[in-house]
């Protein structure tokens, strides 16, 4: 029986295999799996978009309950990326639609982006880049930065990204802390990480890196109270989701000089409106929620979604399921072995 795969329209490119370049879709053809691009979606996948496909690969579109409300929704929605805050996972589970993401593909790329923001902020790269473009380099000594070696780095969340980041920082001999209520302290210690309370983490860290997922519990988790606990020369880095950090509170702390700086790949809102103070503060390094977007991430995410598709076609449960309860749904139970 033919197995059809749809790829959301944000992947369409006029001069590359996809908008992300080569993401390894040739492997689907080698497995005898046909795929095609979906029509434009206006930011939301509809039931009509996904009807009749066995699996759909998607990047930026939102997935709602309406997406999977048709009579023939896919068995798999494979997110090209990690965040699932724009996906109604509960509705998909009720409809018997498995949802996967790609933490294995994004792990190294996002961790590298976090390290890039730490170093760029510590070394005052934005200020020094601006100075280097001027006719005279007066004032270089006014831009003395900070070294990372021996500093204390705290991660909000100890998942794939934070674990990879700590591994990347090994040559800097950092002291590694994390706050994650779902992690076993023994497992963390085996990775060279001390689990601690959130307030203790913000008090002790020279760098706080936000890597936790955005949920109702983590929205504005990093608030004025926690920011007030940070050391005067500390740095906040966010590579997760903007709303985890209270933007107004962070802006106030940075403008008042209570922090050394911030490195933000994500903000709230996105993009920041014209005239927002974060756009002009000299101690802020900004990226457009794309610092990790590299050929390395494209290949990694692509390999992950392709493997999920092949697993489902061959009757295996894909590795990175958002909700394993979906395997109990009749639509999947008859085709996929847990």
Coordinates of C-alpha atoms in Angstrom, one line a residue, residues 34 37 44 46 55 67 91 113 121 178 220 255 289 295:
X34 CA 6.5 9.4 -2.1
X37 CA 4.9 19.9 -0.8
X44 CA -2.0 27.2 10.2
X46 CA -6.0 22.8 8.1
X55 CA 2.6 11.6 7.5
X67 CA -6.1 20.3 11.8
X91 CA -6.1 17.1 20.4
X113 CA 24.1 28.9 19.7
X121 CA 28.0 38.8 25.6
X178 CA 20.8 23.2 36.8
X220 CA 7.4 34.3 33.0
X255 CA 18.9 49.4 31.6
X289 CA 15.2 33.1 16.8
X295 CA 23.4 23.3 7.8

